[in-house]
mmCIF file of C-alpha atoms and ligand atoms in Angstrom:
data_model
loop_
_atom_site.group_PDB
_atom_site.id
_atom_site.type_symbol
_atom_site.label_atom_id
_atom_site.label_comp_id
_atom_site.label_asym_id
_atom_site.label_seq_id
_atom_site.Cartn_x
_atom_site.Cartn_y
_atom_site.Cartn_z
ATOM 1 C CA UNK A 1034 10.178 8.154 58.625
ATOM 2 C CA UNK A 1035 7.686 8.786 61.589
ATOM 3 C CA UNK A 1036 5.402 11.414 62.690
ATOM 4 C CA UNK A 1037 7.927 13.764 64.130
ATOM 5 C CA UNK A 1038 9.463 14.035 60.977
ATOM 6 C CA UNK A 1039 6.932 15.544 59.206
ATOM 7 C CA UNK A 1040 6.622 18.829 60.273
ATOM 8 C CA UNK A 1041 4.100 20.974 58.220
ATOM 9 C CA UNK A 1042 2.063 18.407 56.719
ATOM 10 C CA UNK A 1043 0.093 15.181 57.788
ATOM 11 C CA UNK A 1044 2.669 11.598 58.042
ATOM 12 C CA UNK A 1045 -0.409 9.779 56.163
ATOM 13 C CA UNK A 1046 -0.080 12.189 53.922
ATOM 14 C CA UNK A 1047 3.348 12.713 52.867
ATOM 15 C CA UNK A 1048 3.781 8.903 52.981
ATOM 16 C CA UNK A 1049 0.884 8.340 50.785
ATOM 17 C CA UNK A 1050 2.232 10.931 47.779
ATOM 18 C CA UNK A 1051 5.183 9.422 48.333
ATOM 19 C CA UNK A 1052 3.754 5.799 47.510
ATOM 20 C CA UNK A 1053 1.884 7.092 44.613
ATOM 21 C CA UNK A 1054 5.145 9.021 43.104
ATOM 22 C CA UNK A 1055 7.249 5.239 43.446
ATOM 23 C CA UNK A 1056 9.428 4.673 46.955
ATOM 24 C CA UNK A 1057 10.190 1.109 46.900
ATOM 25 C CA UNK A 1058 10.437 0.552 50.178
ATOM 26 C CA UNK A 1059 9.189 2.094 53.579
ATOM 27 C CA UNK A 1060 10.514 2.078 56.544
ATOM 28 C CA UNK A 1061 8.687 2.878 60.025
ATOM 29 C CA UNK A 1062 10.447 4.933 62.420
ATOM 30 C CA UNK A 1063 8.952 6.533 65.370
ATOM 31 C CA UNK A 1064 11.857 7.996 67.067
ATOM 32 C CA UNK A 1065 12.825 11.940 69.082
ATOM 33 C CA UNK A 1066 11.423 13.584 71.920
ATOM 34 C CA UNK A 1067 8.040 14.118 70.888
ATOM 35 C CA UNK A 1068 7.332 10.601 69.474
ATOM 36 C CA UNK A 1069 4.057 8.671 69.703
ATOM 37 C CA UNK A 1070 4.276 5.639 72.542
ATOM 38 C CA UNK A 1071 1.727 3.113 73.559
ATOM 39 C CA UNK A 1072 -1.189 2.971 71.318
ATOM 40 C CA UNK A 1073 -0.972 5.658 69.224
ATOM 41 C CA UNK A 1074 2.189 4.626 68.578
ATOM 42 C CA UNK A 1075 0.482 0.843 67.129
ATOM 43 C CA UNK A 1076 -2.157 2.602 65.567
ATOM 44 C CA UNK A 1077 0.207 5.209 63.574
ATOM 45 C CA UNK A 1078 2.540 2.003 62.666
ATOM 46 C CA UNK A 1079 -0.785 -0.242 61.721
ATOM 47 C CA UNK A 1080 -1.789 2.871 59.010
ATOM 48 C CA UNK A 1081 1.219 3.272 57.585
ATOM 49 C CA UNK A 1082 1.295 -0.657 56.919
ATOM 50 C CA UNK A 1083 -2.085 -0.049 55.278
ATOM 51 C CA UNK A 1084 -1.297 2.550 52.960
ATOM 52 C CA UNK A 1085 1.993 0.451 52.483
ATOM 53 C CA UNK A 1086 -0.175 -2.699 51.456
ATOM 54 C CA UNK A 1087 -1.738 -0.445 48.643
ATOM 55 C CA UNK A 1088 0.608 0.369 47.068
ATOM 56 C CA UNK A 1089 2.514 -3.172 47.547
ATOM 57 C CA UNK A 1090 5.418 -1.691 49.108
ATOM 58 C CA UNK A 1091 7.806 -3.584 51.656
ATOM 59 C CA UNK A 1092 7.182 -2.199 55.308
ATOM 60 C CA UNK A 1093 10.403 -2.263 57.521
ATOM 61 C CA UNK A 1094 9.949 -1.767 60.953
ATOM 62 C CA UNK A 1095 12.941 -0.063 62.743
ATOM 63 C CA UNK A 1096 14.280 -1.790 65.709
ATOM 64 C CA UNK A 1097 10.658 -2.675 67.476
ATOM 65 C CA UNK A 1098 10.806 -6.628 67.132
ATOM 66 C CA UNK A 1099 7.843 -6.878 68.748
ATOM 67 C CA UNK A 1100 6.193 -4.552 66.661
ATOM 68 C CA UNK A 1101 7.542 -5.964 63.407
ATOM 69 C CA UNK A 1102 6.059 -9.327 64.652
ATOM 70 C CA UNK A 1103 2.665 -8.125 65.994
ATOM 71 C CA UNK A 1104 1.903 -6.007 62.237
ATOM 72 C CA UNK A 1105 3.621 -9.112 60.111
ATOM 73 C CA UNK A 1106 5.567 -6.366 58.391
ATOM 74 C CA UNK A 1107 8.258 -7.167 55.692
ATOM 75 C CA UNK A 1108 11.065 -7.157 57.465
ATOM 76 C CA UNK A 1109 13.129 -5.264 60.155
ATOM 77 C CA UNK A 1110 15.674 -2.724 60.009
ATOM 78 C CA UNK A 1111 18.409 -2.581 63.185
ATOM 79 C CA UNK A 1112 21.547 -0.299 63.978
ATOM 80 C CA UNK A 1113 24.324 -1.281 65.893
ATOM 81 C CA UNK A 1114 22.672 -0.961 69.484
ATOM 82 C CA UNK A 1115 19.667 -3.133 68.882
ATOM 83 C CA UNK A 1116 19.217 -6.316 69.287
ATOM 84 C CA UNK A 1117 22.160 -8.418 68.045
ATOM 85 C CA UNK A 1118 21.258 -9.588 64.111
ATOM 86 C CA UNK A 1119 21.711 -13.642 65.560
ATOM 87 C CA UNK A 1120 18.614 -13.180 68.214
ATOM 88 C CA UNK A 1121 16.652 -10.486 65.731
ATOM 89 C CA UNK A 1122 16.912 -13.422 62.967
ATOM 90 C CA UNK A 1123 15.557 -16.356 65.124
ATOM 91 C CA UNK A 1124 12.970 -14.230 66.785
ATOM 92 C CA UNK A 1125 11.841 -13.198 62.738
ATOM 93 C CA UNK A 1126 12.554 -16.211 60.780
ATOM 94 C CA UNK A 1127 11.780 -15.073 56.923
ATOM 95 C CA UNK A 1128 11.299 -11.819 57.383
ATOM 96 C CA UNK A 1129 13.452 -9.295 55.703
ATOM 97 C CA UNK A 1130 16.225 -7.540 57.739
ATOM 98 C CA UNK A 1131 18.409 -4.630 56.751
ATOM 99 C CA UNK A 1132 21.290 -3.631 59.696
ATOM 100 C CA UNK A 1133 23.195 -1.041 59.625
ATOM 101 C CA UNK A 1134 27.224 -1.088 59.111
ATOM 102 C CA UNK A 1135 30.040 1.241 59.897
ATOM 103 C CA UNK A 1136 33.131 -1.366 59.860
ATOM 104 C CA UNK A 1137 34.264 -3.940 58.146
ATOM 105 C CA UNK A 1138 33.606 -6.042 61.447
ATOM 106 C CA UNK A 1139 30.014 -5.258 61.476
ATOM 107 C CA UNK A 1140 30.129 -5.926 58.119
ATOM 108 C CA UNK A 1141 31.252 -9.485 58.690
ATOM 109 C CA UNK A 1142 28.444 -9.851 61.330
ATOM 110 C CA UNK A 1143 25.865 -8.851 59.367
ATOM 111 C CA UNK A 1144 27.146 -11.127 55.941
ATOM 112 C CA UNK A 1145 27.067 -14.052 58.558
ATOM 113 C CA UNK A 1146 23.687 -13.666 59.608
ATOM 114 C CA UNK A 1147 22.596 -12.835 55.954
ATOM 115 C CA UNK A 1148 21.546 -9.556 56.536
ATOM 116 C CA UNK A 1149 19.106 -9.014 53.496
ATOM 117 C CA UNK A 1150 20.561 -5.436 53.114
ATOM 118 C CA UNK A 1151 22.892 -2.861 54.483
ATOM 119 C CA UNK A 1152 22.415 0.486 55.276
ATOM 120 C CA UNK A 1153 25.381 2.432 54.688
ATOM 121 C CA UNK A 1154 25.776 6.145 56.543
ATOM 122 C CA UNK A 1155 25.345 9.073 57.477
ATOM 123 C CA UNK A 1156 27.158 10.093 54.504
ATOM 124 C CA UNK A 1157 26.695 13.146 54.471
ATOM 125 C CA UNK A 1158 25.583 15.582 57.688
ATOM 126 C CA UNK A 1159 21.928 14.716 58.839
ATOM 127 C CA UNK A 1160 19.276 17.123 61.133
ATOM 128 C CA UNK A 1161 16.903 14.030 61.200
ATOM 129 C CA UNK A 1162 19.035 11.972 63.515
ATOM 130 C CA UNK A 1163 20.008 13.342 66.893
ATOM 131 C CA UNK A 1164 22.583 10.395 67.668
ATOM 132 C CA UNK A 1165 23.838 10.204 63.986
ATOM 133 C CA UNK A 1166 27.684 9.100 63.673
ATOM 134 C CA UNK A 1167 29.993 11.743 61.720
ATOM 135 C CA UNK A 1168 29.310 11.692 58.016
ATOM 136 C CA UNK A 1169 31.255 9.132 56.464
ATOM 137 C CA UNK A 1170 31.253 10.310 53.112
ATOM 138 C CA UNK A 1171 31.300 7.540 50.563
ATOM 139 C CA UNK A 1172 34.454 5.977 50.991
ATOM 140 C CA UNK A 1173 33.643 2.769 53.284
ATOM 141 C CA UNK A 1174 30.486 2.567 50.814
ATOM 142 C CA UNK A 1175 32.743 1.980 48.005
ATOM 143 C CA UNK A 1176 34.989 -0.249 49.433
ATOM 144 C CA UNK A 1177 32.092 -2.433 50.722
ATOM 145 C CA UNK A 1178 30.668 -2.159 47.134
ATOM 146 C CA UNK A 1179 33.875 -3.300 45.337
ATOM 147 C CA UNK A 1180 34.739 -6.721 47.615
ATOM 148 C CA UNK A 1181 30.717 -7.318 47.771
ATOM 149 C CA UNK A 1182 29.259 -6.552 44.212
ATOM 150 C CA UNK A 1183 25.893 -8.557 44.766
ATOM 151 C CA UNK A 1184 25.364 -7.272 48.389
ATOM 152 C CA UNK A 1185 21.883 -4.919 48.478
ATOM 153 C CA UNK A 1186 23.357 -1.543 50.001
ATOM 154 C CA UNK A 1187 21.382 1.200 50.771
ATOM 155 C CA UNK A 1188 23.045 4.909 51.398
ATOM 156 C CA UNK A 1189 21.765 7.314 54.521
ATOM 157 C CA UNK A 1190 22.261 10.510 55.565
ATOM 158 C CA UNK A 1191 21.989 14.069 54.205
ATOM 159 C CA UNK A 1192 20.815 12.629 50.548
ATOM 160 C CA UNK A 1193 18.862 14.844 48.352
ATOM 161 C CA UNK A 1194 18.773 15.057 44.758
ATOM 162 C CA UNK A 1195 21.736 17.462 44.405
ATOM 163 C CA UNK A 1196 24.084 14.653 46.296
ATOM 164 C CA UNK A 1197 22.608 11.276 45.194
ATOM 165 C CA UNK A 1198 23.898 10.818 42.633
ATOM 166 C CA UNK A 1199 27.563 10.603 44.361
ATOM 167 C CA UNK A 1200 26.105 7.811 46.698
ATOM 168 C CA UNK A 1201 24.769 5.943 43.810
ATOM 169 C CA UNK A 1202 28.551 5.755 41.704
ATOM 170 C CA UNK A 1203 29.574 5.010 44.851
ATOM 171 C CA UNK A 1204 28.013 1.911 44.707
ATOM 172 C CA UNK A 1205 24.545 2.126 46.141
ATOM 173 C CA UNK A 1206 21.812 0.481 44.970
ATOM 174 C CA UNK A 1207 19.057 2.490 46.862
ATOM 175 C CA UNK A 1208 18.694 5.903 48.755
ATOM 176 C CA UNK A 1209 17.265 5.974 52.326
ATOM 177 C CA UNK A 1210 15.891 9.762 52.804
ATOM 178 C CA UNK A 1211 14.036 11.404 55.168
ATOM 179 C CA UNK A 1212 14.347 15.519 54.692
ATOM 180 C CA UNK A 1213 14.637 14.943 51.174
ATOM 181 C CA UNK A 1214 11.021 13.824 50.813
ATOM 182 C CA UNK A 1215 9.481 15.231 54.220
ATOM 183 C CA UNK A 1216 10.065 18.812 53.234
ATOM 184 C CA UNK A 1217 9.485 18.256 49.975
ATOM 185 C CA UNK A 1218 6.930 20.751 48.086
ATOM 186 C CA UNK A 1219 6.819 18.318 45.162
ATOM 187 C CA UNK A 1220 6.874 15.274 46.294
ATOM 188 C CA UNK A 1221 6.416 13.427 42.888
ATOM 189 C CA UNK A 1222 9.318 15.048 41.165
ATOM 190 C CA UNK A 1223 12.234 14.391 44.258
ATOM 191 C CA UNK A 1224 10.997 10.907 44.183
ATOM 192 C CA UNK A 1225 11.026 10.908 39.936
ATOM 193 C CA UNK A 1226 15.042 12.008 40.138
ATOM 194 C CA UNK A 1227 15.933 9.296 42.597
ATOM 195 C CA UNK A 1228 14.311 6.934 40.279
ATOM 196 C CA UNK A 1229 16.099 7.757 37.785
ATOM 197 C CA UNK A 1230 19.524 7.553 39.324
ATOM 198 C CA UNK A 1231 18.545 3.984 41.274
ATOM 199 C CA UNK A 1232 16.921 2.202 38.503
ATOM 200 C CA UNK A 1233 19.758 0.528 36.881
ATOM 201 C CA UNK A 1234 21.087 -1.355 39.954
ATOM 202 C CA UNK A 1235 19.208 -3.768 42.677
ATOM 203 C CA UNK A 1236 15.274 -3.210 41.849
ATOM 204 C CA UNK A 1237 14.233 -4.781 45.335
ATOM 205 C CA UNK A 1238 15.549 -1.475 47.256
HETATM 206 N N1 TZP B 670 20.504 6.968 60.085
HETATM 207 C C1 TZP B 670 21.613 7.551 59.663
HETATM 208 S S1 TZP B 670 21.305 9.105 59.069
HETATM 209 C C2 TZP B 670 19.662 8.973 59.381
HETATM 210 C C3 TZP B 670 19.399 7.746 59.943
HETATM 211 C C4 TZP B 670 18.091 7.257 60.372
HETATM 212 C C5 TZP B 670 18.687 10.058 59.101
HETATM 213 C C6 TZP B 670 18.482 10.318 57.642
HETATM 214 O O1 TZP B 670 17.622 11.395 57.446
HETATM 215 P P1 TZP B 670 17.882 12.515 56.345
HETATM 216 O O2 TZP B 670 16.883 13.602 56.678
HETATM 217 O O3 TZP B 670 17.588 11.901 55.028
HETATM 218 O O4 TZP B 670 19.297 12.975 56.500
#
């Protein structure tokens, strides 16, 4: 999540409800037209690492290396045209890093380079990313799920409480949302139902 996508109400805000009703995991991304650069950019990321450190959340920084190294977040979340996963891991050493897969080949790459998680999607259609693949749907999900039973997988894309529960017999163990909680008018409660769907497989997502 980043500033742009929270459109009627304060980031700090939204993020901070959504600490207090129970995400397990954060992840900062300052991305679209309108997105903050240079300093304000640092100082947005630096408060959202804050309020993270509350509430003893993991903060994943998307893409921004640099960034990721500069705040000591948790870890670092790439896609496909980042850096490649071999350079991100020597430049980061322990630090968590979740990379997003579409094929079995990236799959491969990111097993090899012991990606600590995978994000699996869009699954479904998604307004919060402008260069967003076609939905997948669930079925690479599954297969990854069923030759890689241990692996951490998180689900993207278009998940709300009316769909997540698809993702999650699909096989993942956590829900990546944006919308879902953004534009949100109880913040507590959409976070309460993915709970209650996730909390039976990987805790750590
Ligand atoms: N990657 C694939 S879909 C997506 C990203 C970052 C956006 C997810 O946002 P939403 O609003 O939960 O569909």
């Amino acid at each position: 999540m980043g500033s742009e996508n929270a459109k009627q109400r304060e980031p700090l805000v939204i993020l901070k409800e959504a600490l207090q009703a129970g995400i397990t995991m954060f992840q900062f991304r300052e991305k679209g037209p309108n997105a903050l650069t240079g300093h304000a950019y640092e100082h947005f990321a630096h408060d959202c690492l804050k309020l993270c450190q509350q509430y003893h959340v993991p903060f994943i920084v998307n893409d921004d290396v640099e960034l990721a190294l500069k705040l000591k977040a948790d870890g670092i979340h790439i896609g496909q045209d980042d850096l490649h996963i071999s350079l991100v891991r020597e430049k980061i050493g322990d630090m968590l890093i979740g990379i997003s897969v579409h094929t079995d080949a990236e799959l491969q790459i990111a097993l090899q380079y012991k990606a600590d998680y995978v994000g699996i999607g869009p699954i479904f259609a998604t307004r919060s990313k402008n260069d967003a693949n076609v939905p997948s749907g669930t079925a690479f999900l599954q297969q990854v799920r069923l030759k890689h039973p241990d692996l951490p997988i998180v689900a993207i894309g278009g998940i709300d409480n009316a769909n997540a529960r698809t993702v999650v017999e699909a096989g993942s163990d956590g829900v990546a949302v944006i919308s879902a909680i953004c534009e949100s008018n109880d913040i507590h409660n959409t976070v309460a139902q993915f709970k209650k769907l996730t909390i039976h497989n990987n805790q750590h997502i």
